[in-house]
Amino acid sequence: MKKGMTILYKVHNNLYVNLTNRCPCACTFCLRQNMDTVTHDDKTLWLEHEPTVEEVKAEFANFDMSQYEEVVFCGYGEPTERLDAILEIAKFVKENYRKPIRINTNGLANLIWKRDVTPELKGLVDTISISLNTPNADRYHELVRSKFGDQSFDAMLSFAKEATQYVPHVVLTTVDTTLTKEEEAQCRKICEDLGVTYRIRPWED
């Protein structure tokens, strides 16, 4: 495992924020199981240390923010492990660059923090994208291997439902080619019932 300090990195037209390598899950399909980076310049996303809020803010000065459509909290870890940092950095980005904010998450923040954190996202987060992965709770636990155990699937769905009150765009995702058409239909029904958007992400190898 090669370590470095890649705090911000580009994916397509968005700028991603790599805040932590901590995660309550050990997903069988996670890219970080097999590679140190997803960037074209091969900069590792394993961190030598978690960057401070001030380090992250300073890093934005090294990028031409006019090039990016969105700032996304997503790296080699679960970003909501550092919820306070997300909120402070999101506020900074809104005030200085006026960019939409997205969080890519496993949706287990309420279990991590042992409280409903969704009200704290109001006015700061524009989109939250949550990994649904499968419509089946047992299969979800097999794939995601959350340290919170069997409660994780329902907690993730509850988080998505609560988030709709405070975040304009709530999305649940699965990965293309990993589910049957019947399972995708079941996922779509879950999303309809929750009042969120369903998105099938392309498979990334």
Coordinates of C-alpha atoms in Angstrom, one line a residue:
M1 CA 0.0 0.0 0.0
K2 CA 1.6 3.3 -1.2
K3 CA 0.7 6.3 0.8
G4 CA 0.7 10.0 0.0
M5 CA -1.3 13.2 0.4
T6 CA -3.7 13.4 -2.5
I7 CA -6.4 15.6 -0.9
L8 CA -8.1 16.8 -4.0
Y9 CA -8.3 15.0 -7.4
K10 CA -10.2 15.3 -10.6
V11 CA -12.7 12.8 -11.9
H12 CA -14.4 13.8 -15.2
N13 CA -15.5 17.4 -14.7
N14 CA -15.7 17.3 -10.9
L15 CA -13.2 17.9 -8.1
Y16 CA -13.2 15.1 -5.5
V17 CA -12.2 15.6 -1.8
N18 CA -10.3 12.7 -0.1
L19 CA -10.8 13.2 3.6
T20 CA -10.2 9.9 5.2
N21 CA -9.4 6.2 4.7
R22 CA -11.6 5.1 7.6
C23 CA -14.7 3.1 6.7
P24 CA -17.1 1.0 8.7
C25 CA -17.5 -1.4 5.7
A26 CA -15.2 -3.9 3.9
C27 CA -17.1 -4.2 0.7
T28 CA -16.2 -7.2 -1.5
F29 CA -16.2 -5.1 -4.6
C30 CA -14.4 -2.0 -3.3
L31 CA -11.7 -0.7 -5.7
R32 CA -9.3 0.0 -2.9
Q33 CA -9.0 -3.7 -2.2
N34 CA -6.9 -4.0 -5.4
M35 CA -5.5 -0.6 -6.3
D36 CA -4.0 2.4 -4.7
T37 CA -5.7 5.0 -6.9
V38 CA -8.4 5.8 -9.4
T39 CA -6.7 8.9 -10.8
H40 CA -5.0 9.1 -14.2
D41 CA -1.8 10.4 -12.7
D42 CA -1.5 7.4 -10.4
K43 CA -1.4 9.5 -7.2
T44 CA -2.3 7.2 -4.3
L45 CA -5.5 7.9 -2.4
W46 CA -4.1 6.2 0.7
L47 CA -3.4 9.1 3.1
E48 CA -0.3 9.5 5.2
H49 CA -2.6 11.4 7.7
E50 CA -6.1 12.8 7.6
P51 CA -5.8 16.3 6.3
T52 CA -7.0 19.1 8.6
V53 CA -9.8 21.4 7.4
E54 CA -7.2 24.1 6.9
E55 CA -5.0 21.8 4.8
V56 CA -8.1 21.0 2.6
K57 CA -9.1 24.7 2.2
A58 CA -5.5 25.6 1.2
E59 CA -5.4 22.9 -1.4
F60 CA -8.3 24.5 -3.4
A61 CA -6.0 27.4 -4.3
N62 CA -4.0 24.9 -6.4
F63 CA -6.9 24.3 -8.7
D64 CA -8.7 26.4 -11.3
M65 CA -12.2 26.1 -9.8
S66 CA -13.9 27.4 -12.9
Q67 CA -13.1 24.1 -14.6
Y68 CA -15.2 22.0 -12.2
E69 CA -19.0 21.5 -12.1
E70 CA -19.2 20.0 -8.7
V71 CA -17.2 19.3 -5.5
V72 CA -17.6 15.7 -4.4
F73 CA -16.7 14.3 -1.0
C74 CA -15.5 10.8 -2.0
G75 CA -12.1 9.2 -1.6
Y76 CA -10.6 6.0 -0.2
G77 CA -12.9 5.9 2.8
E78 CA -16.3 6.9 4.0
P79 CA -16.4 10.7 4.0
T80 CA -19.1 11.0 6.7
E81 CA -16.5 9.5 9.2
R82 CA -15.4 13.2 9.2
L83 CA -18.8 14.9 9.2
D84 CA -17.7 18.1 10.9
A85 CA -14.9 18.5 8.4
I86 CA -17.4 18.0 5.5
L87 CA -19.7 20.7 6.8
E88 CA -17.0 23.2 7.4
I89 CA -15.3 22.6 4.0
A90 CA -18.7 22.7 2.2
K91 CA -19.5 26.1 3.7
F92 CA -16.1 27.3 2.6
V93 CA -16.7 26.0 -1.0
K94 CA -20.1 27.6 -1.1
E95 CA -18.9 31.0 0.1
N96 CA -15.7 31.1 -2.1
Y97 CA -16.5 29.1 -5.3
R98 CA -20.3 28.8 -5.4
K99 CA -20.1 25.2 -6.5
P100 CA -22.7 22.4 -5.9
I101 CA -21.7 19.9 -3.2
R102 CA -22.2 16.2 -3.4
I103 CA -21.4 13.4 -0.9
N104 CA -20.9 9.8 -2.1
T105 CA -21.6 7.7 0.9
N106 CA -22.5 4.2 2.2
G107 CA -25.4 5.9 4.0
L108 CA -24.4 4.7 7.5
A109 CA -23.6 8.1 9.0
N110 CA -26.4 7.8 11.5
L111 CA -24.9 4.6 12.8
I112 CA -21.4 6.1 12.8
W113 CA -22.5 9.1 14.9
K114 CA -25.3 7.5 16.8
R115 CA -27.7 10.2 15.9
D116 CA -29.7 11.6 12.9
V117 CA -27.2 13.8 11.2
T118 CA -29.3 14.6 8.1
P119 CA -30.5 18.0 9.4
E120 CA -26.9 19.2 9.6
L121 CA -26.6 18.8 5.8
K122 CA -29.3 21.4 5.1
G123 CA -28.1 24.3 3.0
L124 CA -24.7 22.9 2.5
V125 CA -25.1 19.6 0.5
D126 CA -27.0 19.6 -2.8
T127 CA -26.7 15.9 -3.7
I128 CA -26.2 12.8 -1.6
S129 CA -25.5 9.6 -3.5
I130 CA -25.9 6.4 -1.4
S131 CA -24.7 3.0 -2.4
L132 CA -27.8 0.7 -2.3
N133 CA -25.9 -2.2 -4.0
T134 CA -28.8 -4.7 -3.7
P135 CA -32.5 -4.8 -2.8
N136 CA -31.9 -7.7 -0.4
A137 CA -30.8 -7.1 3.2
D138 CA -29.1 -10.5 3.6
R139 CA -27.2 -10.1 0.3
Y140 CA -26.3 -6.5 1.2
H141 CA -24.7 -7.7 4.4
E142 CA -22.7 -10.3 2.5
L143 CA -21.4 -7.7 0.1
V144 CA -20.9 -4.7 2.3
R145 CA -19.6 -6.5 5.5
S146 CA -20.5 -3.5 7.7
K147 CA -19.2 -3.5 11.2
F148 CA -22.7 -2.5 12.3
G149 CA -24.1 -5.9 11.2
D150 CA -27.6 -6.7 10.2
Q151 CA -29.1 -3.3 11.1
S152 CA -27.0 -1.6 8.4
F153 CA -29.4 -2.1 5.4
D154 CA -32.5 -0.6 7.2
A155 CA -30.3 2.2 8.6
M156 CA -29.1 3.1 5.2
L157 CA -32.6 3.2 3.8
S158 CA -33.8 5.3 6.8
F159 CA -30.9 7.7 6.2
A160 CA -31.9 8.1 2.6
K161 CA -35.5 8.8 3.6
E162 CA -34.5 11.4 6.3
A163 CA -32.1 13.1 3.9
T164 CA -34.9 13.9 1.5
Q165 CA -36.1 16.5 4.0
Y166 CA -32.8 18.5 3.9
V167 CA -30.9 17.6 0.7
P168 CA -32.4 18.6 -2.7
H169 CA -31.2 15.5 -4.5
V170 CA -31.0 12.1 -2.9
V171 CA -29.9 9.2 -5.1
L172 CA -29.6 5.5 -4.4
T173 CA -27.2 3.6 -6.7
T174 CA -26.4 0.1 -7.9
V175 CA -23.7 -1.0 -10.3
D176 CA -24.5 -2.1 -13.8
T177 CA -24.1 -5.8 -14.6
T178 CA -24.1 -6.8 -10.9
L179 CA -27.9 -7.3 -10.6
T180 CA -30.5 -9.1 -12.5
K181 CA -33.2 -7.0 -14.2
E182 CA -35.7 -8.3 -11.6
E183 CA -33.4 -7.1 -8.8
E184 CA -33.0 -3.7 -10.5
A185 CA -36.8 -3.4 -10.7
Q186 CA -36.9 -4.2 -6.9
C187 CA -34.3 -1.4 -6.3
R188 CA -36.3 1.0 -8.4
K189 CA -39.4 0.2 -6.3
I190 CA -37.5 0.8 -3.1
C191 CA -36.4 4.2 -4.4
E192 CA -40.0 5.1 -5.5
D193 CA -41.2 4.2 -2.0
L194 CA -38.5 6.4 -0.4
G195 CA -39.1 9.3 -2.8
V196 CA -35.5 9.3 -4.1
T197 CA -33.8 8.9 -7.5
Y198 CA -32.5 5.5 -8.6
R199 CA -29.3 5.4 -10.6
I200 CA -27.4 2.5 -12.1
R201 CA -23.7 3.3 -12.1
P202 CA -21.4 2.0 -14.8
W203 CA -19.1 -0.9 -13.7
E204 CA -15.6 0.3 -13.1
D205 CA -12.7 -2.1 -13.3

